[in-house]
């Protein structure tokens, strides 16, 4: 069905995403800490790091008190982009775990909230689509923790 190249690429993508998640949570980690957390070899981790550095997402830095360790962090200018990507992946994972009626119910609630907000904005003649979507997300996503608990049960 899928060749070896597909599975290698998938593993690489999954591990680079996991690396970004770790750096997003801990802010700064050493090469050794990343290697232990991801459970990969040094050459493999080096490959992932080079890829993410090339994509301008992470950076290497040194701490004066710990010059023997290689430290890594998400670049400040990439932090919002990385956070958005991780949030999107988490939401997609959640939707994937939901059964079909739950997905439809969730999307229906989101769309109805968006329509109601759009009507409200049209009345006041202030239409900012991005703000409407953000407001609808906040209202609709309040149900996500309940759905997530039910999925994990």
PDB file of C-alpha atoms in Angstrom:
ATOM      1  CA  UNK A   1       0.000   0.000   0.000  1.00  0.00           C
ATOM      2  CA  UNK A   2       2.588   2.598   1.094  1.00  0.00           C
ATOM      3  CA  UNK A   3       6.304   2.318   0.372  1.00  0.00           C
ATOM      4  CA  UNK A   4       9.136   2.666   2.881  1.00  0.00           C
ATOM      5  CA  UNK A   5       9.731   6.273   1.830  1.00  0.00           C
ATOM      6  CA  UNK A   6       6.203   7.178   2.935  1.00  0.00           C
ATOM      7  CA  UNK A   7       6.699   5.703   6.410  1.00  0.00           C
ATOM      8  CA  UNK A   8      10.137   7.291   6.821  1.00  0.00           C
ATOM      9  CA  UNK A   9       8.733  10.681   5.812  1.00  0.00           C
ATOM     10  CA  UNK A  10       5.788  10.224   8.208  1.00  0.00           C
ATOM     11  CA  UNK A  11       8.105   9.301  11.083  1.00  0.00           C
ATOM     12  CA  UNK A  12      10.295  12.317  10.323  1.00  0.00           C
ATOM     13  CA  UNK A  13       7.268  14.643  10.222  1.00  0.00           C
ATOM     14  CA  UNK A  14       5.857  13.182  13.448  1.00  0.00           C
ATOM     15  CA  UNK A  15       9.191  13.500  15.263  1.00  0.00           C
ATOM     16  CA  UNK A  16       9.875  17.054  14.099  1.00  0.00           C
ATOM     17  CA  UNK A  17       6.375  17.980  15.265  1.00  0.00           C
ATOM     18  CA  UNK A  18       7.056  16.288  18.617  1.00  0.00           C
ATOM     19  CA  UNK A  19      10.356  18.191  18.853  1.00  0.00           C
ATOM     20  CA  UNK A  20       8.486  21.462  18.325  1.00  0.00           C
ATOM     21  CA  UNK A  21       5.904  20.442  20.946  1.00  0.00           C
ATOM     22  CA  UNK A  22       8.667  19.768  23.468  1.00  0.00           C
ATOM     23  CA  UNK A  23      10.348  23.105  22.792  1.00  0.00           C
ATOM     24  CA  UNK A  24       6.987  24.859  22.924  1.00  0.00           C
ATOM     25  CA  UNK A  25       6.258  23.347  26.352  1.00  0.00           C
ATOM     26  CA  UNK A  26       9.700  23.668  27.945  1.00  0.00           C
ATOM     27  CA  UNK A  27      10.914  26.731  25.997  1.00  0.00           C
ATOM     28  CA  UNK A  28      14.590  25.642  26.119  1.00  0.00           C
ATOM     29  CA  UNK A  29      16.050  22.137  25.957  1.00  0.00           C
ATOM     30  CA  UNK A  30      19.475  20.641  25.455  1.00  0.00           C
ATOM     31  CA  UNK A  31      20.378  18.279  22.642  1.00  0.00           C
ATOM     32  CA  UNK A  32      20.622  15.492  25.234  1.00  0.00           C
ATOM     33  CA  UNK A  33      17.158  16.240  26.663  1.00  0.00           C
ATOM     34  CA  UNK A  34      15.640  16.240  23.171  1.00  0.00           C
ATOM     35  CA  UNK A  35      17.392  12.971  22.314  1.00  0.00           C
ATOM     36  CA  UNK A  36      16.085  11.291  25.485  1.00  0.00           C
ATOM     37  CA  UNK A  37      12.546  12.613  25.037  1.00  0.00           C
ATOM     38  CA  UNK A  38      12.277  11.636  21.369  1.00  0.00           C
ATOM     39  CA  UNK A  39      14.222   8.376  21.829  1.00  0.00           C
ATOM     40  CA  UNK A  40      16.154   8.792  18.593  1.00  0.00           C
ATOM     41  CA  UNK A  41      19.825   8.503  17.693  1.00  0.00           C
ATOM     42  CA  UNK A  42      22.133  11.524  17.642  1.00  0.00           C
ATOM     43  CA  UNK A  43      22.405  11.565  13.817  1.00  0.00           C
ATOM     44  CA  UNK A  44      18.614  11.355  13.491  1.00  0.00           C
ATOM     45  CA  UNK A  45      18.066  14.189  15.966  1.00  0.00           C
ATOM     46  CA  UNK A  46      20.731  16.253  14.193  1.00  0.00           C
ATOM     47  CA  UNK A  47      18.833  15.728  10.936  1.00  0.00           C
ATOM     48  CA  UNK A  48      15.566  16.924  12.528  1.00  0.00           C
ATOM     49  CA  UNK A  49      17.274  19.948  14.057  1.00  0.00           C
ATOM     50  CA  UNK A  50      18.918  20.913  10.759  1.00  0.00           C
ATOM     51  CA  UNK A  51      15.558  20.657   9.003  1.00  0.00           C
ATOM     52  CA  UNK A  52      13.820  22.888  11.564  1.00  0.00           C
ATOM     53  CA  UNK A  53      16.708  25.365  11.543  1.00  0.00           C
ATOM     54  CA  UNK A  54      16.523  25.491   7.744  1.00  0.00           C
ATOM     55  CA  UNK A  55      12.772  26.181   8.038  1.00  0.00           C
ATOM     56  CA  UNK A  56      13.722  29.024  10.423  1.00  0.00           C
ATOM     57  CA  UNK A  57      11.642  27.581  13.278  1.00  0.00           C
ATOM     58  CA  UNK A  58      14.285  26.818  15.910  1.00  0.00           C
ATOM     59  CA  UNK A  59      17.685  28.128  16.876  1.00  0.00           C
ATOM     60  CA  UNK A  60      20.772  26.926  18.701  1.00  0.00           C
ATOM     61  CA  UNK A  61      22.121  29.067  21.521  1.00  0.00           C
ATOM     62  CA  UNK A  62      24.598  28.822  24.362  1.00  0.00           C
ATOM     63  CA  UNK A  63      24.202  29.489  28.041  1.00  0.00           C
ATOM     64  CA  UNK A  64      27.250  31.015  29.713  1.00  0.00           C
ATOM     65  CA  UNK A  65      26.793  28.778  32.766  1.00  0.00           C
ATOM     66  CA  UNK A  66      26.526  25.608  30.631  1.00  0.00           C
ATOM     67  CA  UNK A  67      28.866  25.919  27.656  1.00  0.00           C
ATOM     68  CA  UNK A  68      29.240  22.161  27.175  1.00  0.00           C
ATOM     69  CA  UNK A  69      25.585  21.633  26.257  1.00  0.00           C
ATOM     70  CA  UNK A  70      23.897  22.572  23.003  1.00  0.00           C
ATOM     71  CA  UNK A  71      20.678  24.419  23.771  1.00  0.00           C
ATOM     72  CA  UNK A  72      17.698  24.840  21.432  1.00  0.00           C
ATOM     73  CA  UNK A  73      14.542  26.943  21.435  1.00  0.00           C
ATOM     74  CA  UNK A  74      11.831  28.082  19.057  1.00  0.00           C
ATOM     75  CA  UNK A  75      12.835  31.327  17.376  1.00  0.00           C
ATOM     76  CA  UNK A  76      10.845  34.234  18.828  1.00  0.00           C
ATOM     77  CA  UNK A  77       9.719  35.329  15.350  1.00  0.00           C
ATOM     78  CA  UNK A  78       8.413  31.794  14.640  1.00  0.00           C
ATOM     79  CA  UNK A  79       6.679  31.208  17.986  1.00  0.00           C
ATOM     80  CA  UNK A  80       3.197  32.294  16.828  1.00  0.00           C
ATOM     81  CA  UNK A  81       3.480  30.282  13.605  1.00  0.00           C
ATOM     82  CA  UNK A  82       4.604  27.161  15.490  1.00  0.00           C
ATOM     83  CA  UNK A  83       1.846  27.586  18.103  1.00  0.00           C
ATOM     84  CA  UNK A  84      -0.765  27.922  15.341  1.00  0.00           C
ATOM     85  CA  UNK A  85       0.527  24.771  13.625  1.00  0.00           C
ATOM     86  CA  UNK A  86       0.506  22.778  16.886  1.00  0.00           C
ATOM     87  CA  UNK A  87      -3.017  23.991  17.748  1.00  0.00           C
ATOM     88  CA  UNK A  88      -4.225  23.046  14.273  1.00  0.00           C
ATOM     89  CA  UNK A  89      -2.718  19.547  14.580  1.00  0.00           C
ATOM     90  CA  UNK A  90      -4.286  19.088  18.021  1.00  0.00           C
ATOM     91  CA  UNK A  91      -7.692  20.115  16.682  1.00  0.00           C
ATOM     92  CA  UNK A  92      -7.354  17.798  13.669  1.00  0.00           C
ATOM     93  CA  UNK A  93      -6.395  14.954  16.002  1.00  0.00           C
ATOM     94  CA  UNK A  94      -9.434  15.673  18.149  1.00  0.00           C
ATOM     95  CA  UNK A  95     -11.759  15.755  15.140  1.00  0.00           C
ATOM     96  CA  UNK A  96     -10.218  12.515  13.855  1.00  0.00           C
ATOM     97  CA  UNK A  97     -11.028  10.814  17.171  1.00  0.00           C
ATOM     98  CA  UNK A  98     -14.640  11.995  17.189  1.00  0.00           C
ATOM     99  CA  UNK A  99     -17.322   9.856  15.680  1.00  0.00           C
ATOM    100  CA  UNK A 100     -19.191  11.244  12.685  1.00  0.00           C
ATOM    101  CA  UNK A 101     -22.293  12.636  14.500  1.00  0.00           C
ATOM    102  CA  UNK A 102     -20.071  14.480  17.004  1.00  0.00           C
ATOM    103  CA  UNK A 103     -18.068  16.087  14.190  1.00  0.00           C
ATOM    104  CA  UNK A 104     -21.270  17.210  12.474  1.00  0.00           C
ATOM    105  CA  UNK A 105     -22.675  18.566  15.743  1.00  0.00           C
ATOM    106  CA  UNK A 106     -19.442  20.441  16.481  1.00  0.00           C
ATOM    107  CA  UNK A 107     -19.271  21.958  12.987  1.00  0.00           C
ATOM    108  CA  UNK A 108     -22.968  22.848  13.060  1.00  0.00           C
ATOM    109  CA  UNK A 109     -22.519  24.683  16.391  1.00  0.00           C
ATOM    110  CA  UNK A 110     -19.494  26.522  15.037  1.00  0.00           C
ATOM    111  CA  UNK A 111     -21.268  27.596  11.842  1.00  0.00           C
ATOM    112  CA  UNK A 112     -24.414  28.681  13.717  1.00  0.00           C
ATOM    113  CA  UNK A 113     -22.301  30.736  16.125  1.00  0.00           C
ATOM    114  CA  UNK A 114     -20.484  32.318  13.182  1.00  0.00           C
ATOM    115  CA  UNK A 115     -23.782  33.164  11.446  1.00  0.00           C
ATOM    116  CA  UNK A 116     -25.198  34.717  14.625  1.00  0.00           C
ATOM    117  CA  UNK A 117     -22.076  36.816  15.106  1.00  0.00           C
ATOM    118  CA  UNK A 118     -22.147  37.838  11.426  1.00  0.00           C
ATOM    119  CA  UNK A 119     -25.750  39.021  11.791  1.00  0.00           C
ATOM    120  CA  UNK A 120     -24.840  40.960  14.923  1.00  0.00           C
ATOM    121  CA  UNK A 121     -21.906  42.592  13.139  1.00  0.00           C
ATOM    122  CA  UNK A 122     -24.052  43.437  10.103  1.00  0.00           C
ATOM    123  CA  UNK A 123     -26.514  45.277  12.332  1.00  0.00           C
ATOM    124  CA  UNK A 124     -23.736  47.452  13.746  1.00  0.00           C
ATOM    125  CA  UNK A 125     -22.125  47.658  10.276  1.00  0.00           C
ATOM    126  CA  UNK A 126     -18.776  46.505  11.634  1.00  0.00           C
ATOM    127  CA  UNK A 127     -17.685  43.397   9.773  1.00  0.00           C
ATOM    128  CA  UNK A 128     -14.277  41.987  10.643  1.00  0.00           C
ATOM    129  CA  UNK A 129     -14.340  38.377   9.460  1.00  0.00           C
ATOM    130  CA  UNK A 130     -11.199  37.346  11.351  1.00  0.00           C
ATOM    131  CA  UNK A 131     -12.597  38.723  14.603  1.00  0.00           C
ATOM    132  CA  UNK A 132     -15.905  36.933  13.962  1.00  0.00           C
ATOM    133  CA  UNK A 133     -14.149  33.617  13.400  1.00  0.00           C
ATOM    134  CA  UNK A 134     -12.084  34.089  16.577  1.00  0.00           C
ATOM    135  CA  UNK A 135     -15.204  34.917  18.580  1.00  0.00           C
ATOM    136  CA  UNK A 136     -17.040  31.890  17.160  1.00  0.00           C
ATOM    137  CA  UNK A 137     -14.061  29.675  17.992  1.00  0.00           C
ATOM    138  CA  UNK A 138     -14.051  30.857  21.593  1.00  0.00           C
ATOM    139  CA  UNK A 139     -17.764  30.172  21.981  1.00  0.00           C
ATOM    140  CA  UNK A 140     -17.752  26.834  20.191  1.00  0.00           C
ATOM    141  CA  UNK A 141     -14.468  25.473  21.524  1.00  0.00           C
ATOM    142  CA  UNK A 142     -15.758  25.675  25.094  1.00  0.00           C
ATOM    143  CA  UNK A 143     -17.325  22.264  24.446  1.00  0.00           C
ATOM    144  CA  UNK A 144     -14.021  20.683  23.343  1.00  0.00           C
ATOM    145  CA  UNK A 145     -12.772  19.705  26.825  1.00  0.00           C
ATOM    146  CA  UNK A 146     -16.029  17.822  27.463  1.00  0.00           C
ATOM    147  CA  UNK A 147     -15.759  16.034  24.114  1.00  0.00           C
ATOM    148  CA  UNK A 148     -12.072  15.247  24.729  1.00  0.00           C
ATOM    149  CA  UNK A 149     -12.863  13.650  28.126  1.00  0.00           C
ATOM    150  CA  UNK A 150     -15.550  11.512  26.505  1.00  0.00           C
ATOM    151  CA  UNK A 151     -13.164  10.373  23.751  1.00  0.00           C
ATOM    152  CA  UNK A 152     -10.455   9.385  26.219  1.00  0.00           C
ATOM    153  CA  UNK A 153     -12.899   7.454  28.425  1.00  0.00           C
TER     154      UNK A 153
END
